[in-house]
Amino acid sequence: MNDFPTTLAYSRSVAHSLFSVFLLVGLLTLGRLDAYAQAYSLPTPPEVLQAYDSQTRSPSGKPGSGYFQNRSDYKIWVELEPESRKVTGRESVTYTNNSPHTLDKLVVRLYQDIYKKGFFGDYSIDENDRTNGVEISLLAINGDTLS
């Protein structure tokens, strides 16, 4: 008598049962991992806590009652002289300080000075492209000329 079909049916039944058990254990484990991951929160960086204290940010991430934005409005007039490789211009900047703090500095960034002779990166700039850099002929704040 050949009991091959019975053995095969038994093997399939065992395999099906084992698969069901592993699937159930896997699903239960994944469910627990999710709960485990949510049980712990990340530490809040000191900068964020400081923003909460100063009320510039709320815990939801929205701006707080102490939040402000300064504003800059620019009017720029410029003239290009391709033959002499010169740019001449005038600029009016209206800066509105909405901060509760008084500003004691004015910072002007002269990014175009990368072409100035002697600039630390001028070795990569062709000699003919080097200039005297940005030259400010007049600087005034509220109509008062600065030297």
Coordinates of N, CA and C in Angstrom, one line a residue:
M1 N 0.8 -1.2 0.0 CA 0.0 0.0 0.0 C 0.9 1.2 0.0
N2 N 0.5 2.2 -0.8 CA 1.3 3.4 -0.9 C 0.7 4.5 -0.1
D3 N 1.4 5.0 0.9 CA 0.8 6.1 1.8 C 1.4 7.4 1.4
F4 N 1.9 7.6 0.2 CA 2.4 8.8 -0.3 C 1.4 10.0 -0.3
P5 N 0.2 9.8 -0.8 CA -0.8 10.9 -0.7 C -1.1 11.3 0.7
T6 N -1.1 10.4 1.7 CA -1.4 10.7 3.1 C -0.3 11.5 3.6
T7 N 1.0 11.1 3.3 CA 2.2 11.8 3.8 C 2.2 13.2 3.2
L8 N 1.9 13.3 1.9 CA 1.9 14.6 1.2 C 0.8 15.6 1.9
A9 N -0.4 15.0 2.1 CA -1.5 15.8 2.7 C -1.1 16.2 4.1
Y10 N -0.4 15.3 4.9 CA 0.0 15.7 6.2 C 1.1 16.8 6.2
S11 N 2.1 16.7 5.2 CA 3.1 17.7 5.0 C 2.5 19.0 4.7
R12 N 1.6 19.0 3.8 CA 0.9 20.3 3.5 C 0.2 20.9 4.6
S13 N -0.4 20.1 5.4 CA -1.2 20.5 6.6 C -0.2 21.1 7.6
V14 N 0.9 20.5 7.8 CA 1.9 21.0 8.8 C 2.5 22.3 8.2
A15 N 2.8 22.3 6.9 CA 3.4 23.5 6.3 C 2.4 24.7 6.5
H16 N 1.1 24.4 6.2 CA 0.1 25.4 6.3 C 0.0 25.9 7.7
S17 N 0.0 25.0 8.7 CA -0.1 25.4 10.1 C 1.1 26.2 10.5
L18 N 2.3 25.8 10.1 CA 3.5 26.6 10.5 C 3.5 27.9 9.8
F19 N 3.1 28.0 8.6 CA 3.0 29.3 7.9 C 2.0 30.2 8.7
S20 N 0.9 29.7 9.1 CA -0.1 30.5 9.8 C 0.4 31.0 11.1
V21 N 1.2 30.1 11.8 CA 1.7 30.5 13.1 C 2.8 31.6 12.9
F22 N 3.7 31.4 11.9 CA 4.7 32.4 11.7 C 4.1 33.8 11.2
L23 N 3.0 33.7 10.4 CA 2.3 34.9 10.0 C 1.7 35.6 11.2
L24 N 1.1 34.9 12.0 CA 0.4 35.4 13.2 C 1.5 36.1 14.1
V25 N 2.6 35.4 14.4 CA 3.6 35.9 15.2 C 4.2 37.2 14.6
G26 N 4.4 37.1 13.3 CA 5.0 38.3 12.6 C 4.1 39.5 12.7
L27 N 2.8 39.3 12.5 CA 1.9 40.4 12.6 C 1.8 41.0 14.0
L28 N 1.8 40.1 15.0 CA 1.7 40.5 16.4 C 3.0 41.3 16.7
T29 N 4.2 40.8 16.2 CA 5.4 41.5 16.5 C 5.5 42.9 15.9
L30 N 5.0 42.9 14.6 CA 5.0 44.2 14.0 C 4.1 45.2 14.7
G31 N 3.0 44.8 15.1 CA 2.1 45.6 15.9 C 2.7 46.1 17.2
R32 N 3.5 45.3 17.8 CA 4.1 45.7 19.1 C 5.3 46.6 18.8
L33 N 6.0 46.4 17.7 CA 7.1 47.4 17.3 C 6.5 48.8 17.1
D34 N 5.4 48.9 16.5 CA 4.8 50.2 16.3 C 4.5 50.8 17.6
A35 N 3.9 50.1 18.5 CA 3.5 50.6 19.8 C 4.8 51.0 20.6
Y36 N 5.8 50.2 20.5 CA 7.1 50.4 21.1 C 7.7 51.7 20.6
A37 N 7.7 51.9 19.3 CA 8.3 53.1 18.7 C 7.6 54.3 19.1
Q38 N 6.3 54.3 19.3 CA 5.5 55.5 19.7 C 5.6 55.7 21.2
A39 N 6.1 54.8 22.0 CA 6.2 55.0 23.4 C 7.3 56.0 23.8
Y40 N 8.3 56.2 23.0 CA 9.4 57.1 23.3 C 9.4 58.3 22.4
S41 N 9.7 59.4 22.9 CA 9.8 60.6 22.1 C 11.2 61.1 22.0
L42 N 11.5 61.8 21.0 CA 12.9 62.3 20.8 C 13.1 63.5 21.7
P43 N 14.3 63.7 22.2 CA 14.5 64.9 23.0 C 14.4 66.2 22.2
T44 N 13.8 67.2 22.8 CA 13.6 68.5 22.1 C 14.9 69.3 22.2
P45 N 15.5 69.7 21.0 CA 16.7 70.5 21.0 C 16.6 71.8 21.9
P46 N 17.7 72.2 22.5 CA 17.7 73.4 23.3 C 17.2 74.7 22.6
E47 N 17.6 74.8 21.3 CA 17.2 75.9 20.5 C 15.6 76.0 20.4
V48 N 15.0 74.8 20.2 CA 13.6 74.8 20.1 C 12.9 75.2 21.4
L49 N 13.4 74.7 22.5 CA 12.9 75.1 23.8 C 13.1 76.6 24.1
Q50 N 14.2 77.1 23.6 CA 14.4 78.6 23.7 C 13.3 79.3 22.9
A51 N 13.0 78.8 21.7 CA 12.0 79.5 20.9 C 10.6 79.4 21.6
Y52 N 10.3 78.3 22.3 CA 9.1 78.2 23.1 C 9.1 79.2 24.2
D53 N 10.2 79.3 24.9 CA 10.3 80.3 26.0 C 10.2 81.7 25.6
S54 N 10.7 82.1 24.4 CA 10.6 83.4 23.9 C 9.3 83.7 23.2
Q55 N 8.5 82.6 23.0 CA 7.2 82.7 22.4 C 7.3 83.1 20.9
T56 N 8.5 82.8 20.3 CA 8.6 83.0 18.8 C 8.0 81.8 18.1
R57 N 8.0 80.6 18.7 CA 7.4 79.4 18.1 C 6.5 78.7 19.2
S58 N 5.4 78.1 18.7 CA 4.6 77.3 19.5 C 4.9 75.8 19.3
P59 N 4.5 75.0 20.3 CA 4.9 73.5 20.1 C 4.3 72.9 18.8
S60 N 3.3 73.5 18.3 CA 2.7 73.0 17.0 C 3.6 73.4 15.8
G61 N 4.6 74.3 16.0 CA 5.4 74.7 14.9 C 5.0 76.0 14.3
K62 N 3.8 76.5 14.7 CA 3.3 77.8 14.1 C 4.0 78.9 14.9
P63 N 4.0 80.1 14.2 CA 4.6 81.3 14.9 C 3.9 81.6 16.2
G64 N 4.7 82.0 17.2 CA 4.1 82.3 18.5 C 3.8 83.8 18.6
S65 N 3.4 84.3 19.7 CA 3.0 85.7 19.9 C 4.2 86.6 19.8
G66 N 5.4 86.1 20.1 CA 6.7 86.9 20.0 C 7.4 86.8 18.7
Y67 N 6.8 86.2 17.7 CA 7.4 86.1 16.4 C 7.3 87.4 15.6
F68 N 8.4 87.7 14.9 CA 8.4 88.9 14.1 C 9.2 88.7 12.8
Q69 N 9.0 89.5 11.8 CA 9.9 89.4 10.6 C 10.3 90.9 10.3
N70 N 11.6 91.1 10.1 CA 12.0 92.4 9.6 C 11.8 92.4 8.1
R71 N 11.9 93.6 7.5 CA 11.5 93.8 6.1 C 12.6 94.7 5.4
S72 N 12.9 94.3 4.2 CA 13.8 95.1 3.4 C 13.1 95.4 2.1
D73 N 13.1 96.6 1.6 CA 12.6 97.0 0.3 C 13.7 97.7 -0.4
Y74 N 13.9 97.2 -1.7 CA 15.0 97.7 -2.5 C 14.5 98.4 -3.7
K75 N 15.2 99.5 -4.1 CA 15.0 100.2 -5.4 C 16.4 100.3 -5.9
I76 N 16.6 99.7 -7.1 CA 18.0 99.7 -7.7 C 18.0 100.3 -9.1
W77 N 18.9 101.2 -9.3 CA 19.1 101.8 -10.6 C 20.5 101.4 -11.0
V78 N 20.7 100.9 -12.2 CA 22.0 100.4 -12.6 C 22.2 100.7 -14.1
E79 N 23.5 101.0 -14.4 CA 24.0 101.2 -15.7 C 25.2 100.3 -16.0
L80 N 25.1 99.6 -17.1 CA 26.2 98.7 -17.5 C 27.0 99.4 -18.7
E81 N 28.3 99.3 -18.5 CA 29.2 99.8 -19.6 C 30.1 98.7 -20.0
P82 N 29.6 97.9 -21.0 CA 30.3 96.7 -21.5 C 31.8 97.0 -21.9
E83 N 32.0 98.1 -22.6 CA 33.4 98.3 -23.1 C 34.4 98.5 -22.0
S84 N 34.0 99.2 -20.9 CA 34.9 99.4 -19.8 C 34.7 98.4 -18.7
R85 N 33.7 97.5 -18.9 CA 33.4 96.4 -17.9 C 33.1 97.0 -16.6
K86 N 32.3 98.1 -16.6 CA 32.0 98.8 -15.4 C 30.5 98.8 -15.2
V87 N 30.1 98.7 -14.0 CA 28.7 98.7 -13.5 C 28.6 99.9 -12.6
T88 N 27.7 100.8 -12.9 CA 27.5 102.0 -12.0 C 26.0 101.9 -11.6
G89 N 25.8 102.2 -10.3 CA 24.4 102.1 -9.9 C 24.2 102.9 -8.6
R90 N 22.9 102.9 -8.3 CA 22.4 103.6 -7.1 C 21.4 102.7 -6.5
E91 N 21.3 102.6 -5.2 CA 20.4 101.7 -4.5 C 19.8 102.4 -3.3
S92 N 18.5 102.2 -3.1 CA 17.8 102.7 -2.0 C 17.3 101.5 -1.2
V93 N 17.6 101.4 0.0 CA 17.1 100.2 0.8 C 16.4 100.8 2.0
T94 N 15.1 100.4 2.1 CA 14.3 100.8 3.3 C 14.2 99.5 4.1
Y95 N 14.8 99.6 5.3 CA 14.8 98.5 6.2 C 13.8 98.8 7.4
T96 N 12.9 97.9 7.6 CA 12.0 98.0 8.7 C 12.3 97.0 9.8
N97 N 12.6 97.5 11.0 CA 13.0 96.7 12.1 C 11.7 96.4 12.9
N98 N 11.1 95.2 12.8 CA 9.9 94.8 13.5 C 10.3 94.1 14.8
S99 N 11.6 94.0 15.0 CA 12.1 93.3 16.2 C 12.0 94.2 17.5
P100 N 11.8 93.6 18.6 CA 11.8 94.3 19.8 C 13.1 94.9 20.2
H101 N 14.2 94.5 19.5 CA 15.5 94.9 19.8 C 16.0 96.1 18.9
T102 N 16.8 96.9 19.4 CA 17.4 98.0 18.6 C 18.6 97.4 17.9
L103 N 18.7 97.8 16.6 CA 19.8 97.3 15.8 C 21.0 98.3 15.9
D104 N 22.2 97.8 16.2 CA 23.3 98.6 16.3 C 24.4 98.4 15.2
K105 N 24.0 97.6 14.2 CA 25.0 97.4 13.1 C 24.3 97.4 11.8
L106 N 25.0 97.7 10.8 CA 24.5 97.6 9.4 C 25.6 96.7 8.7
V107 N 25.1 95.6 8.2 CA 26.0 94.7 7.5 C 25.7 94.8 6.0
V108 N 26.8 95.1 5.2 CA 26.7 95.1 3.8 C 27.6 94.1 3.2
R109 N 27.1 93.1 2.5 CA 27.8 92.1 1.9 C 28.2 92.4 0.5
L110 N 29.5 92.4 0.2 CA 29.9 92.8 -1.2 C 30.4 91.5 -1.9
Y111 N 29.5 90.7 -2.3 CA 29.8 89.5 -3.0 C 30.6 89.7 -4.3
Q112 N 30.4 90.8 -4.9 CA 31.0 91.0 -6.2 C 32.5 91.2 -6.0
D113 N 33.0 91.4 -4.8 CA 34.4 91.6 -4.5 C 35.2 90.4 -4.8
I114 N 34.6 89.3 -5.2 CA 35.5 88.1 -5.6 C 36.4 88.4 -6.8
Y115 N 36.1 89.5 -7.5 CA 36.9 89.9 -8.6 C 37.9 90.9 -8.2
K116 N 38.0 91.3 -7.0 CA 38.9 92.4 -6.5 C 40.3 91.8 -6.5
K117 N 41.3 92.6 -7.0 CA 42.7 92.2 -7.0 C 43.1 92.0 -5.5
G118 N 43.7 90.9 -5.3 CA 44.2 90.5 -4.0 C 43.2 89.7 -3.2
F119 N 42.0 89.5 -3.7 CA 41.0 88.6 -3.1 C 41.6 87.2 -3.0
F120 N 41.4 86.5 -1.9 CA 42.1 85.3 -1.6 C 41.9 84.2 -2.7
G121 N 40.8 84.3 -3.5 CA 40.5 83.4 -4.5 C 40.8 83.9 -5.9
D122 N 41.6 85.0 -6.0 CA 41.8 85.6 -7.3 C 42.7 84.8 -8.2
Y123 N 43.4 83.8 -7.7 CA 44.3 83.0 -8.5 C 43.5 82.3 -9.6
S124 N 42.2 82.0 -9.4 CA 41.4 81.3 -10.3 C 40.7 82.3 -11.3
I125 N 40.9 83.6 -11.1 CA 40.2 84.6 -12.0 C 41.3 85.1 -13.0
D126 N 40.9 85.2 -14.2 CA 41.8 85.7 -15.2 C 42.2 87.2 -14.9
E127 N 43.5 87.5 -15.1 CA 44.0 88.8 -14.8 C 43.2 89.9 -15.4
N128 N 42.7 89.8 -16.6 CA 41.9 90.8 -17.2 C 40.5 91.0 -16.6
D129 N 40.1 90.0 -15.8 CA 38.8 90.1 -15.1 C 38.9 90.7 -13.8
R130 N 40.1 90.9 -13.2 CA 40.2 91.5 -11.9 C 40.0 93.0 -11.9
T131 N 39.4 93.5 -10.8 CA 39.0 94.9 -10.8 C 39.5 95.5 -9.4
N132 N 39.1 96.7 -9.2 CA 39.3 97.3 -7.9 C 38.2 96.9 -6.9
G133 N 37.3 96.1 -7.3 CA 36.2 95.7 -6.4 C 35.1 96.7 -6.4
V134 N 34.2 96.5 -5.5 CA 33.1 97.4 -5.3 C 33.6 98.7 -4.6
E135 N 33.2 99.8 -5.2 CA 33.6 101.1 -4.7 C 32.3 101.9 -4.3
I136 N 32.2 102.2 -3.0 CA 31.0 102.9 -2.5 C 31.4 104.4 -2.4
S137 N 30.7 105.2 -3.3 CA 31.0 106.6 -3.3 C 30.2 107.4 -2.3
L138 N 29.1 106.9 -1.9 CA 28.2 107.6 -0.9 C 27.4 106.6 -0.1
L139 N 27.4 106.7 1.2 CA 26.5 105.9 2.0 C 25.8 106.8 3.0
A140 N 24.5 106.7 3.0 CA 23.7 107.6 3.9 C 22.6 106.8 4.6
I141 N 22.3 107.1 5.9 CA 21.3 106.5 6.6 C 20.3 107.6 7.1
N142 N 19.1 107.5 6.7 CA 18.1 108.5 7.0 C 18.5 109.9 6.5
G143 N 19.2 109.9 5.4 CA 19.7 111.2 4.8 C 21.0 111.7 5.3
D144 N 21.5 111.1 6.4 CA 22.8 111.5 7.0 C 23.9 110.7 6.3
T145 N 24.8 111.4 5.7 CA 25.9 110.8 5.0 C 26.9 110.2 6.0
L146 N 27.4 109.0 5.7 CA 28.4 108.3 6.6 C 29.7 108.4 5.9
S147 N 30.8 108.5 6.6 CA 32.1 108.5 6.0 C 32.8 107.2 6.0

